[in-house]
PDB file of C-alpha atoms in Angstrom:
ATOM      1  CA  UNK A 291     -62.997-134.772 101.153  1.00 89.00           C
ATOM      2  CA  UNK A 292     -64.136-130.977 100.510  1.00 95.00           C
ATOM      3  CA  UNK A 293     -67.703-131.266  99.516  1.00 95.00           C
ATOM      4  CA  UNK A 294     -68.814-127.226  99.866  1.00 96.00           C
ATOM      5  CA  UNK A 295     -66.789-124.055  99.972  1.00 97.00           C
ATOM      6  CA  UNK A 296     -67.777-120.827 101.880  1.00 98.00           C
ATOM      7  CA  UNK A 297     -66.261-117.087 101.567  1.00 98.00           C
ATOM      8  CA  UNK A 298     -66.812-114.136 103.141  1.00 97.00           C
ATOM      9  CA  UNK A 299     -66.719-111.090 100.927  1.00 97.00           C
ATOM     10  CA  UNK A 300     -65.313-107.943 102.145  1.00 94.00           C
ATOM     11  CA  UNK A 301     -61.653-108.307 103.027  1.00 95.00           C
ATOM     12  CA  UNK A 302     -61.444-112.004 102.057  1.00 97.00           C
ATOM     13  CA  UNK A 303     -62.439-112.275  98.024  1.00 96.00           C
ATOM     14  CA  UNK A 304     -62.184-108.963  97.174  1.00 95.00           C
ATOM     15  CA  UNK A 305     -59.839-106.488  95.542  1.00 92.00           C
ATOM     16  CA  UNK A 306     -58.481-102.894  95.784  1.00 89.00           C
ATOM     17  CA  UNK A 307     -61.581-101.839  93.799  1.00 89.00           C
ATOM     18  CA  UNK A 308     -63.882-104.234  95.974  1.00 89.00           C
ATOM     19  CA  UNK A 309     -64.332-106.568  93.066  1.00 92.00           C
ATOM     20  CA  UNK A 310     -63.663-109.604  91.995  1.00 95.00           C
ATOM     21  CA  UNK A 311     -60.705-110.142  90.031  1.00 96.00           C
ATOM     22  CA  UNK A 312     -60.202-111.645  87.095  1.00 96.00           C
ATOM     23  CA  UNK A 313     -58.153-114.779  88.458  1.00 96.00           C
ATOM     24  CA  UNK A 314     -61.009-115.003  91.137  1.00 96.00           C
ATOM     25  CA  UNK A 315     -63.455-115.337  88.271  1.00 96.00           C
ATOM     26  CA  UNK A 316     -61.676-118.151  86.243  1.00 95.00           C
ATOM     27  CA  UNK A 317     -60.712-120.065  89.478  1.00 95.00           C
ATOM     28  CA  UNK A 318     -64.447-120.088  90.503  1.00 96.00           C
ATOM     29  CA  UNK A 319     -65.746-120.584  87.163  1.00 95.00           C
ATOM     30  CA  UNK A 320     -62.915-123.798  87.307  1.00 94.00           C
ATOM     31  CA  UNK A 321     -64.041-125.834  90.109  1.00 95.00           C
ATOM     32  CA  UNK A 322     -67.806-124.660  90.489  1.00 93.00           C
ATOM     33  CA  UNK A 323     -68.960-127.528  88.426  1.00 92.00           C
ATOM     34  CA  UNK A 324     -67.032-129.740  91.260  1.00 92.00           C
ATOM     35  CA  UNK A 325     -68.882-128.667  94.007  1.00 95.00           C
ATOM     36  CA  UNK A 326     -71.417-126.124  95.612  1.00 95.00           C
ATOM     37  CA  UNK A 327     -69.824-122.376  96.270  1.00 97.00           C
ATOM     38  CA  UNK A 328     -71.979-120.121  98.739  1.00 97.00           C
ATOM     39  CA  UNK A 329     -70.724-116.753  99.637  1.00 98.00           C
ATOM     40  CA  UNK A 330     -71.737-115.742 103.144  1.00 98.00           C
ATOM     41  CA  UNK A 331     -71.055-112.011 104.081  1.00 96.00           C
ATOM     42  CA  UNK A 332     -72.642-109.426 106.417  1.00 95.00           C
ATOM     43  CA  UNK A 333     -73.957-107.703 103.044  1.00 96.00           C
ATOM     44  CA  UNK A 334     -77.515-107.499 102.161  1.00 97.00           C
ATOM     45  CA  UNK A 335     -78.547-109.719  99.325  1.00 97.00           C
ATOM     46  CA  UNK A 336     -78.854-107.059  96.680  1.00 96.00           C
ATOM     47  CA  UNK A 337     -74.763-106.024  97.763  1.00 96.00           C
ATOM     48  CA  UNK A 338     -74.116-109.745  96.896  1.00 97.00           C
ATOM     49  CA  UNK A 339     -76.253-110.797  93.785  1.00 96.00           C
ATOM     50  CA  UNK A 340     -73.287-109.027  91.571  1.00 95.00           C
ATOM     51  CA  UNK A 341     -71.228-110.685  92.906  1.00 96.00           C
ATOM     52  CA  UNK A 342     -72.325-113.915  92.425  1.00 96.00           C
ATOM     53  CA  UNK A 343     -73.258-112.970  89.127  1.00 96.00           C
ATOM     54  CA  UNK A 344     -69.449-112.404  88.208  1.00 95.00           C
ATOM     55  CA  UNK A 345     -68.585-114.953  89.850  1.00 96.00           C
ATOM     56  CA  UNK A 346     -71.164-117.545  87.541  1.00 95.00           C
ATOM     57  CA  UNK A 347     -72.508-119.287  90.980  1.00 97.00           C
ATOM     58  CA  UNK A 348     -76.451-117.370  90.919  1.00 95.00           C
ATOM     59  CA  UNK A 349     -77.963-120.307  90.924  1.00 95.00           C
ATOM     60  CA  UNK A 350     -76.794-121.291  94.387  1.00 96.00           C
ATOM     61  CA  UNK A 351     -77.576-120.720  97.705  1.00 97.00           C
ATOM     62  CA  UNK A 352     -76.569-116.865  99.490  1.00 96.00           C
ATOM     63  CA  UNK A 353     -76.450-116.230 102.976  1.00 98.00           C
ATOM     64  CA  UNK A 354     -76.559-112.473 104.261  1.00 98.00           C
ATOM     65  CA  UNK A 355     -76.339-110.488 107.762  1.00 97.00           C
ATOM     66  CA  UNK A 356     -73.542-112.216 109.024  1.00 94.00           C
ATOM     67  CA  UNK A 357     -76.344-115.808 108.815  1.00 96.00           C
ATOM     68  CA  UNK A 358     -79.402-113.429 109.378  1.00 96.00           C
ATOM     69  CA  UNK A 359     -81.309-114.383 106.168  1.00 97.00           C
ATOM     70  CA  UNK A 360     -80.806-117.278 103.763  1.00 98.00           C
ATOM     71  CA  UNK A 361     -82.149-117.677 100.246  1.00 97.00           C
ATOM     72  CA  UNK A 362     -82.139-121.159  98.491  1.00 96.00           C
ATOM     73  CA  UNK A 363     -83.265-120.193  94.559  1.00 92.00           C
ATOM     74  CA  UNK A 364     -84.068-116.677  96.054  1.00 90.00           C
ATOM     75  CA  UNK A 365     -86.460-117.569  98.255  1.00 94.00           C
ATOM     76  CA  UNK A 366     -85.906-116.811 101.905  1.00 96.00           C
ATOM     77  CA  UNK A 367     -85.516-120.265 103.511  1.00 95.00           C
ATOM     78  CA  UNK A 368     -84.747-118.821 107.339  1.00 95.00           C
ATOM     79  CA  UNK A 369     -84.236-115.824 108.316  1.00 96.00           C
ATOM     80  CA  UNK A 370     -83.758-113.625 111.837  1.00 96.00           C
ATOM     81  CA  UNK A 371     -84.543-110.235 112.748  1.00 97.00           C
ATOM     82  CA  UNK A 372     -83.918-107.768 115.574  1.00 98.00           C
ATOM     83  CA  UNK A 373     -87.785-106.980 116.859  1.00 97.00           C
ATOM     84  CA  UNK A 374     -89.398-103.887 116.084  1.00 98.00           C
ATOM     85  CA  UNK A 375     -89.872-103.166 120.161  1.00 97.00           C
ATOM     86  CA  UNK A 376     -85.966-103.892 119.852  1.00 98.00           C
ATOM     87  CA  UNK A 377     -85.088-101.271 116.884  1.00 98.00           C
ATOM     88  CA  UNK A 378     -87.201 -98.927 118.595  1.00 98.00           C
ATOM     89  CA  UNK A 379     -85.187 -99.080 121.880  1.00 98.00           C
ATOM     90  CA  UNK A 380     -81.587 -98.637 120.106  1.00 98.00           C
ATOM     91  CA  UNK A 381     -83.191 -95.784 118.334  1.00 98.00           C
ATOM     92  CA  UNK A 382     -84.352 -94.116 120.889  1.00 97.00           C
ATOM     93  CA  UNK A 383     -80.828 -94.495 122.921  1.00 98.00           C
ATOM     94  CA  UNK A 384     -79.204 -92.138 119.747  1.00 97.00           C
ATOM     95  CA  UNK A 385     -78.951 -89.194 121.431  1.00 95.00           C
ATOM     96  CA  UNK A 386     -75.659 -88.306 119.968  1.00 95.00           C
ATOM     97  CA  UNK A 387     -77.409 -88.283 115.954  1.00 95.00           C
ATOM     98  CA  UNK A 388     -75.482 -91.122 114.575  1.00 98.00           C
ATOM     99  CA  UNK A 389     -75.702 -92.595 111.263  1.00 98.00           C
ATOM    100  CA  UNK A 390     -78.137 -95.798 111.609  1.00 98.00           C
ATOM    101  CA  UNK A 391     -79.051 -97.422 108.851  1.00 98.00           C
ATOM    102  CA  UNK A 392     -81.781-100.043 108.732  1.00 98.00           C
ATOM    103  CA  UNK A 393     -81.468-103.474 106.839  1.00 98.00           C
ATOM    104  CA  UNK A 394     -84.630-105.561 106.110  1.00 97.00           C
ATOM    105  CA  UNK A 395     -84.141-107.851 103.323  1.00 95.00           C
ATOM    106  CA  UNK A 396     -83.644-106.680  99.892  1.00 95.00           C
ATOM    107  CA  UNK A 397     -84.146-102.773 101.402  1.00 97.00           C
ATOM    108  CA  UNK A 398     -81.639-100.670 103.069  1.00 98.00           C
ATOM    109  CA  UNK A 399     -83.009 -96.891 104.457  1.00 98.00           C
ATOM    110  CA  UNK A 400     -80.234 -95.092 105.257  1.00 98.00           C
ATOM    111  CA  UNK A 401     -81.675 -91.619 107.312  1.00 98.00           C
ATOM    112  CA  UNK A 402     -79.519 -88.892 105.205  1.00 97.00           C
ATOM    113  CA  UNK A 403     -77.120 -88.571 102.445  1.00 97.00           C
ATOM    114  CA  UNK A 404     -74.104 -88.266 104.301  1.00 97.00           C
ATOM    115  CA  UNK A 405     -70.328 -89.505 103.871  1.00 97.00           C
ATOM    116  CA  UNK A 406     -71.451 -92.724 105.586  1.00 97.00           C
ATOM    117  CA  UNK A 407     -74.014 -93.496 103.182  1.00 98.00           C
ATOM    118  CA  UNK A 408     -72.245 -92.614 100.256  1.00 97.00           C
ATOM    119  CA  UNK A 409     -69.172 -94.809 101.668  1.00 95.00           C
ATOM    120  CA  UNK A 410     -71.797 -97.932 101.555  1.00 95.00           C
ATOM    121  CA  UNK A 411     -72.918 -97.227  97.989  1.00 96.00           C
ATOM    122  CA  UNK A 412     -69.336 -97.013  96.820  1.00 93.00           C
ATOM    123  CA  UNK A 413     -68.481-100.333  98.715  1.00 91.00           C
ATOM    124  CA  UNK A 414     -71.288-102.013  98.077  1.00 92.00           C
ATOM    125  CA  UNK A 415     -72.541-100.841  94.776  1.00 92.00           C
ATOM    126  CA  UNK A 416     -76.341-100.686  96.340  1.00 95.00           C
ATOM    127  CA  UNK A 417     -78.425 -97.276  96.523  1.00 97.00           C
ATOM    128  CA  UNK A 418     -80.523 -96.897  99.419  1.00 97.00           C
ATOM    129  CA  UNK A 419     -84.033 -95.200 100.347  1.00 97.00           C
ATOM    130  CA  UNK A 420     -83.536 -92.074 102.224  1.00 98.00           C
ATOM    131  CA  UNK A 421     -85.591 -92.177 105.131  1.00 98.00           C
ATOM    132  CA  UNK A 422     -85.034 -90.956 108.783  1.00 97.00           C
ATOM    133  CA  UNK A 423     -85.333 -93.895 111.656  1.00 98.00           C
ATOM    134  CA  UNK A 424     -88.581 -92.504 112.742  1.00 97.00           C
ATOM    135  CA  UNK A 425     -90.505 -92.877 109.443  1.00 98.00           C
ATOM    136  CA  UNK A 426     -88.854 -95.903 108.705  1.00 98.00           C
ATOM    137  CA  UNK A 427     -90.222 -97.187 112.476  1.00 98.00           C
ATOM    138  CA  UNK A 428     -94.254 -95.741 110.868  1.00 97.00           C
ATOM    139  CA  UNK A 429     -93.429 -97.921 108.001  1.00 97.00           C
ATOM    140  CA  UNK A 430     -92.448-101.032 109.868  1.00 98.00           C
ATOM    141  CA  UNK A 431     -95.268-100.445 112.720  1.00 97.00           C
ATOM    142  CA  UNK A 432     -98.178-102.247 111.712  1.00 97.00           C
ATOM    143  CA  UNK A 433     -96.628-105.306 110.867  1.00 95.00           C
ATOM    144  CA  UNK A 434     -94.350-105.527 114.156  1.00 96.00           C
ATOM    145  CA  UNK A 435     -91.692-105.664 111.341  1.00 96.00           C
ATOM    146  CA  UNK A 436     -88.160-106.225 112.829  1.00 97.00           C
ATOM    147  CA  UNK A 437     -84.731-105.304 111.102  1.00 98.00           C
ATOM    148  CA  UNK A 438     -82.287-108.070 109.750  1.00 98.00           C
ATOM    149  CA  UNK A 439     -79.350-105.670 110.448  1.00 97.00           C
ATOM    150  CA  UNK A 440     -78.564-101.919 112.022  1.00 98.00           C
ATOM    151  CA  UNK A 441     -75.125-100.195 111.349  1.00 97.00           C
ATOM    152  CA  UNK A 442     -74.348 -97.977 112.977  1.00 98.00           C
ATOM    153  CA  UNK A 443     -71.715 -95.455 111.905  1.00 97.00           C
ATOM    154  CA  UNK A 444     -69.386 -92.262 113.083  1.00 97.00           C
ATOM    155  CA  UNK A 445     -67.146 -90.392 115.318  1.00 97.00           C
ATOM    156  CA  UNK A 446     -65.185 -93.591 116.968  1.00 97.00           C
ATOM    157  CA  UNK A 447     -65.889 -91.725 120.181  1.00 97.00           C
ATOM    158  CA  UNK A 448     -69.018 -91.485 120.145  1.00 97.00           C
ATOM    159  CA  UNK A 449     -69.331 -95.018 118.556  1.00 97.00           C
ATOM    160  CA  UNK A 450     -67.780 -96.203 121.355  1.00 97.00           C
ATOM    161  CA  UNK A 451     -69.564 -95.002 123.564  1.00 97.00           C
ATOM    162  CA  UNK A 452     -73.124 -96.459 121.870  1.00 98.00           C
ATOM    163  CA  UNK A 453     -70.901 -99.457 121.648  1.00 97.00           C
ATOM    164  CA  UNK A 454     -70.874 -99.673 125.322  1.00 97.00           C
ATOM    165  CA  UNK A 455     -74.075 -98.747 126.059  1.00 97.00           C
ATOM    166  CA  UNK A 456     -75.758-101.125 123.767  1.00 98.00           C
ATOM    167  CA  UNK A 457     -73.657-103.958 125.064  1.00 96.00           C
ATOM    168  CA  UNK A 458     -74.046-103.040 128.928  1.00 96.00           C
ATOM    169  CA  UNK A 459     -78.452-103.056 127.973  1.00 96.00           C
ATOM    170  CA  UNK A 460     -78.659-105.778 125.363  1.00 97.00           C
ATOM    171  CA  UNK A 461     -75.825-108.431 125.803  1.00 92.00           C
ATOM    172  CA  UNK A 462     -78.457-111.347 125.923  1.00 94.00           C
ATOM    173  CA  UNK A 463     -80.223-109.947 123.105  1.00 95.00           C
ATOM    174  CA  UNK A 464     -77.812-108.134 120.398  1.00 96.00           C
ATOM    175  CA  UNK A 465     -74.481-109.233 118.770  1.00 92.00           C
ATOM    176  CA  UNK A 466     -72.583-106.361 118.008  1.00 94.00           C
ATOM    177  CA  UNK A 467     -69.581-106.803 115.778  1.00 90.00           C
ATOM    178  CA  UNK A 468     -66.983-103.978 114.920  1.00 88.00           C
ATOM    179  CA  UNK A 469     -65.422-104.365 111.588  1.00 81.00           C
ATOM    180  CA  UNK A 470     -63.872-100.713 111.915  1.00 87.00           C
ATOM    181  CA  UNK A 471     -63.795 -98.296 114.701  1.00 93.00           C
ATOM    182  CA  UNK A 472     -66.532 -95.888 113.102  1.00 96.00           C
ATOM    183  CA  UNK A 473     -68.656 -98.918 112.860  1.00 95.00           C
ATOM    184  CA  UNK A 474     -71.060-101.051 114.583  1.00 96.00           C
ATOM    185  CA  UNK A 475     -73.029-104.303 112.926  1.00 95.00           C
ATOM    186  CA  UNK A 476     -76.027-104.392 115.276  1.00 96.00           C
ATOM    187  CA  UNK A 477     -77.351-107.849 114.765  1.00 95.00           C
ATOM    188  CA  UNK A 478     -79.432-110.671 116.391  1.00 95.00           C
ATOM    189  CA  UNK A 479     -77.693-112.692 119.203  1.00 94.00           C
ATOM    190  CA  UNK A 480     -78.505-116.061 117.829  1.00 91.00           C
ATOM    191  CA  UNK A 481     -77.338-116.039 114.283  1.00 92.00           C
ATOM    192  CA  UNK A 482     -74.053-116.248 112.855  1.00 93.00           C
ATOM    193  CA  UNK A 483     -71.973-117.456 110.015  1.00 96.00           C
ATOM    194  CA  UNK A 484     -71.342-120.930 111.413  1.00 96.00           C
ATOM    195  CA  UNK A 485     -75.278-121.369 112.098  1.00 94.00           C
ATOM    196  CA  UNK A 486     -76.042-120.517 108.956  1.00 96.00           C
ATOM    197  CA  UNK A 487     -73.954-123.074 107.026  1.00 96.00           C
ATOM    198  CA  UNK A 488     -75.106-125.618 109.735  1.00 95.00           C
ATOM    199  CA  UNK A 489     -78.697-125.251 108.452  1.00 95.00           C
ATOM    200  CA  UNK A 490     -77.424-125.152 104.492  1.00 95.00           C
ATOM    201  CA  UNK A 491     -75.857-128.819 105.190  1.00 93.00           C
ATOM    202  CA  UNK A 492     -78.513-130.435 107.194  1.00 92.00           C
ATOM    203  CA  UNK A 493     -81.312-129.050 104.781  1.00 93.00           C
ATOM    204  CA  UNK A 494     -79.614-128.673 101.251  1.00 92.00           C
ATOM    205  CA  UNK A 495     -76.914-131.067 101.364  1.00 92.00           C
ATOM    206  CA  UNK A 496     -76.265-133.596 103.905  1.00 87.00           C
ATOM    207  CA  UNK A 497     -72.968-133.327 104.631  1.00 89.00           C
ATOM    208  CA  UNK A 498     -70.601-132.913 107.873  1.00 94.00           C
ATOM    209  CA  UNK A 499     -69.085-129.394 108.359  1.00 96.00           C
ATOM    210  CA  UNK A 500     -65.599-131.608 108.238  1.00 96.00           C
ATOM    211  CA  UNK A 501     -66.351-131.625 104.743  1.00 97.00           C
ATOM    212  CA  UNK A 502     -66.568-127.642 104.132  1.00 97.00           C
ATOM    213  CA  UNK A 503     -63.911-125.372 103.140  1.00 98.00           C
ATOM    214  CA  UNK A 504     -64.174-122.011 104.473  1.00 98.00           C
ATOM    215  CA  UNK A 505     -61.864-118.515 103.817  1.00 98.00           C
ATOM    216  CA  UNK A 506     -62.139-115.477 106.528  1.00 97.00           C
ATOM    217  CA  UNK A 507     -60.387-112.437 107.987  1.00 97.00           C
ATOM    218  CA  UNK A 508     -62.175-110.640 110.171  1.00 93.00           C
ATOM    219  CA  UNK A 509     -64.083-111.427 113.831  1.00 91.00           C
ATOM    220  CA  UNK A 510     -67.217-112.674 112.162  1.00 92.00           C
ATOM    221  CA  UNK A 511     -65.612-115.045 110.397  1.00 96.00           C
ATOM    222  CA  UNK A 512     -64.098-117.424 113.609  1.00 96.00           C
ATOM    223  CA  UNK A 513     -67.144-119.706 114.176  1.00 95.00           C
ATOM    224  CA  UNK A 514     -66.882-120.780 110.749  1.00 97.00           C
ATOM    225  CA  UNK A 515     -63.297-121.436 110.066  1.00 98.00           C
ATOM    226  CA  UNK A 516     -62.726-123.312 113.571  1.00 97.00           C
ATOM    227  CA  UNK A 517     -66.160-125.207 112.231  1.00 97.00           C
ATOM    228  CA  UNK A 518     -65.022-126.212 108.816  1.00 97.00           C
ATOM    229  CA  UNK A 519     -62.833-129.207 108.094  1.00 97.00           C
ATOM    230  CA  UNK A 520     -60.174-126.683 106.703  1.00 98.00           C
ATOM    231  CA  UNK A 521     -60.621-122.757 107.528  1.00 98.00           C
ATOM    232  CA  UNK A 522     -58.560-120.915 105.696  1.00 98.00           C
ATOM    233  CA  UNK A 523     -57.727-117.006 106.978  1.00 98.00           C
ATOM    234  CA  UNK A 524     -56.660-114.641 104.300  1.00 98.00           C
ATOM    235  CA  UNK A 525     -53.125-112.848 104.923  1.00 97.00           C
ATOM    236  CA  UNK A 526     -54.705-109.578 105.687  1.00 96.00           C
ATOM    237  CA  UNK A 527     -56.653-111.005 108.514  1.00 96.00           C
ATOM    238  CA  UNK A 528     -57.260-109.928 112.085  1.00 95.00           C
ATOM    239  CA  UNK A 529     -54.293-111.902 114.535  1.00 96.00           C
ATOM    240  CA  UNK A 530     -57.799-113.557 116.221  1.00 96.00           C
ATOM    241  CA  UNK A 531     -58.409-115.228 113.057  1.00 97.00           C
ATOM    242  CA  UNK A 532     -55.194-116.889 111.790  1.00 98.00           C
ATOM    243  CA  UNK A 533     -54.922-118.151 115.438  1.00 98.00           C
ATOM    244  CA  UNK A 534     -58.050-120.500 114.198  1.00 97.00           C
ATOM    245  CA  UNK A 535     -57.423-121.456 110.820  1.00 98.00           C
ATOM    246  CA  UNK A 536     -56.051-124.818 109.595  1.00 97.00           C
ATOM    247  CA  UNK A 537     -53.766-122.439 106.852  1.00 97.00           C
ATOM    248  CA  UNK A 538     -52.663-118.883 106.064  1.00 98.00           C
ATOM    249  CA  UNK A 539     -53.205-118.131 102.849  1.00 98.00           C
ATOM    250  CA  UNK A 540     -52.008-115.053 100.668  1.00 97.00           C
ATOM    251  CA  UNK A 541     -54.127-111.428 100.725  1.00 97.00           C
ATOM    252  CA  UNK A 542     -57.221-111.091  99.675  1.00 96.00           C
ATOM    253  CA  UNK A 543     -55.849-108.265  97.679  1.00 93.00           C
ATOM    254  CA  UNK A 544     -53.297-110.183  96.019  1.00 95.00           C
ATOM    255  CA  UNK A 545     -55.445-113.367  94.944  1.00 96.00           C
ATOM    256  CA  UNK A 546     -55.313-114.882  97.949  1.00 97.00           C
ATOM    257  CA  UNK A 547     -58.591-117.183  97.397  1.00 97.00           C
ATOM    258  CA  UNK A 548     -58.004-117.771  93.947  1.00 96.00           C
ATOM    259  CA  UNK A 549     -54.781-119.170  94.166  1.00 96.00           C
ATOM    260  CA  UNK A 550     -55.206-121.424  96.866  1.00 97.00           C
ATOM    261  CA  UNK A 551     -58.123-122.971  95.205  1.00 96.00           C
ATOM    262  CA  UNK A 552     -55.849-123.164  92.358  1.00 95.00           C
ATOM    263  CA  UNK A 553     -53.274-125.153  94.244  1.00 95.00           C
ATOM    264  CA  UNK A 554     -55.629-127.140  96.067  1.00 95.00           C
ATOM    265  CA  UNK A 555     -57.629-127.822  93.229  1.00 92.00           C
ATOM    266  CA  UNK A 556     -54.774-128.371  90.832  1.00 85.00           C
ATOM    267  CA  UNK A 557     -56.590-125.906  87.749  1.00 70.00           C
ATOM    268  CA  UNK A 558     -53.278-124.571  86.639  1.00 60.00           C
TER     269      UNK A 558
END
C-alpha cells in the first residue's frame, strides 16, 4: 500500500516551459487529499516554493540540494553543508574563472551576470545576489558558514577537468553529480535523495520506504527509486535509471507523472 509519493523536479514533473502542466495540477490536486506529496529536487527552496504552490501541496514537507536541507512547515528540520574551510579550498582550485555559484539556504550568489546565471533564473524562476566567491567567503567568515550546494558551470573542457580534479582531492568528502556536461552539483558526501526521505518517514510519518512511491530520471535520482516500494523512471530518463525502476513510465514532457498517477490512482 502507497502511503507517500516523491518527485524530482527538473526532467521528471516538468514541461517544455519548465512548469507544471495543467494535467499535472489536477492529478495532484486529485489524490493529495489521499496521501502526503513531497517534491525532492536539487533546487533551492525558493526554486521550489512555486512549485508547490501550483501544485496546492505548500503545506507539506520540501526537501532541497539533492537531501541537503529539509523543511517541515518551513522550518529547517536537518540540514548539511559543505564547510567553509571546504568552499574555500574548491575556490581557490578555480584557476580557469569558472562560473561557481554558492547555495546557502533560501540565498543563491551567483559571482557575475553571465549566460550561466541568466540560464538558472530562466529555469528556475529565482534571481540571485551578485557577488564574486571572495566576498561571498568575507560574508560567510565569521560564522564558519558552510554552503548547502556549489555549481559549477562552463566550457565542458574545462569542467572536466575541475571535475577531475575535485574528485581525485575530495572523493571522501564531496559528491559531485553531473546533470549536463557544462555542469557540476558540488555537494556534501553524506546526503542524498534516499537519506532524506529516510529521515521524513522515521520522523514525520512512520512508515517503511516499501510504502513510498517515487518518479526519477536522472543519476541523482537511483538511491531513491531502487529504495521505494515502486520507483518509477520517467521515459526521458538516463539508461542508469530505468535499469532500477519497478516501471517506465511516459515523458516527463508528455505527462508522464500525471498520467500514471491517474491510472494508478484511478481519477479519470
Amino acid at each position: 500500500m502507497i502511503k507517500l509519493i516523491c518527485s524530482d523536479i527538473d526532467g521528471t514533473l516538468l514541461n517544455t516551459e519548465r512548469e507544471v502542466s495543467n494535467k499535472t495540477k489536477v492529478e495532484f490536486h486529485n489524490i493529495k487529499h489521499k496521501l502526503p506529496i513531497i517534491l525532492i529536487s536539487s533546487r533551492m527552496p525558493a526554486a521550489m516554493r512555486h512549485l508547490q504552490k501550483d501544485l496546492g501541496i505548500e503545506n507539506l514537507p520540501l526537501v532541497a540540494y539533492n537531501g541537503g536541507l529539509i523543511l517541515v512547515d518551513n522550518e529547517v528540520r536537518q540540514s548539511s553543508t559543505l564547510s567553509f574551510e571546504l568552499v574555500e579550498k574548491i575556490i581557490e582550485l578555480n584557476k580557469d574563472n569558472l562560473h561557481l555559484s554558492l547555495y546557502q539556504e533560501d540565498k543563491w550568489y551567483a559571482p557575475r551576470q553571465d549566460q550561466w546565471t541568466n540560464r538558472e533564473i530562466n529555469n528556475t524562476k529565482v534571481n540571485p545576489e551578485i557577488k564574486n566567491n571572495k566576498e561571498v567567503l568575507d560574508l560567510w567568515e565569521p560564522k564558519q558558514a558552510g554552503a548547502h550546494k556549489i555549481m559549477c558551470m562552463g566550457d565542458p573542457l574545462l569542467v572536466n577537468d575541475f571535475y577531475t580534479l575535485l574528485s581525485g582531492k575530495f572523493s571522501n568528502d564531496l559528491h559531485l553529480y553531473r546533470s549536463k556536461d557544462t555542469y557540476i552539483e558540488i555537494a556534501p558526501k553524506q546526503i542524498s535523495k534516499r537519506s532524506a526521505i529516510e529521515y521524513l518517514i522515521s520522523s514525520e510519518y512512520k512508515f517503511e520506504f516499501s510504502q513510498v512511491m517515487s518518479f526519477g530520471d536522472n543519476y541523482n535520482d537511483i538511491e531513491m527509486l531502487k529504495a521505494s516500494g515502486l520507483g518509477l523512471a520517467v521515459g526521458n530518463a538516463k539508461e542508469e535509471v530505468k535499469a532500477v525502476a519497478n516501471k517506465i513510465i511516459g515523458d516527463a514532457k508528455k505527462d508522464g507523472v500525471a498520467e500514471f498517477l491517474s491510472h494508478y490512482f484511478k481519477t479519470q
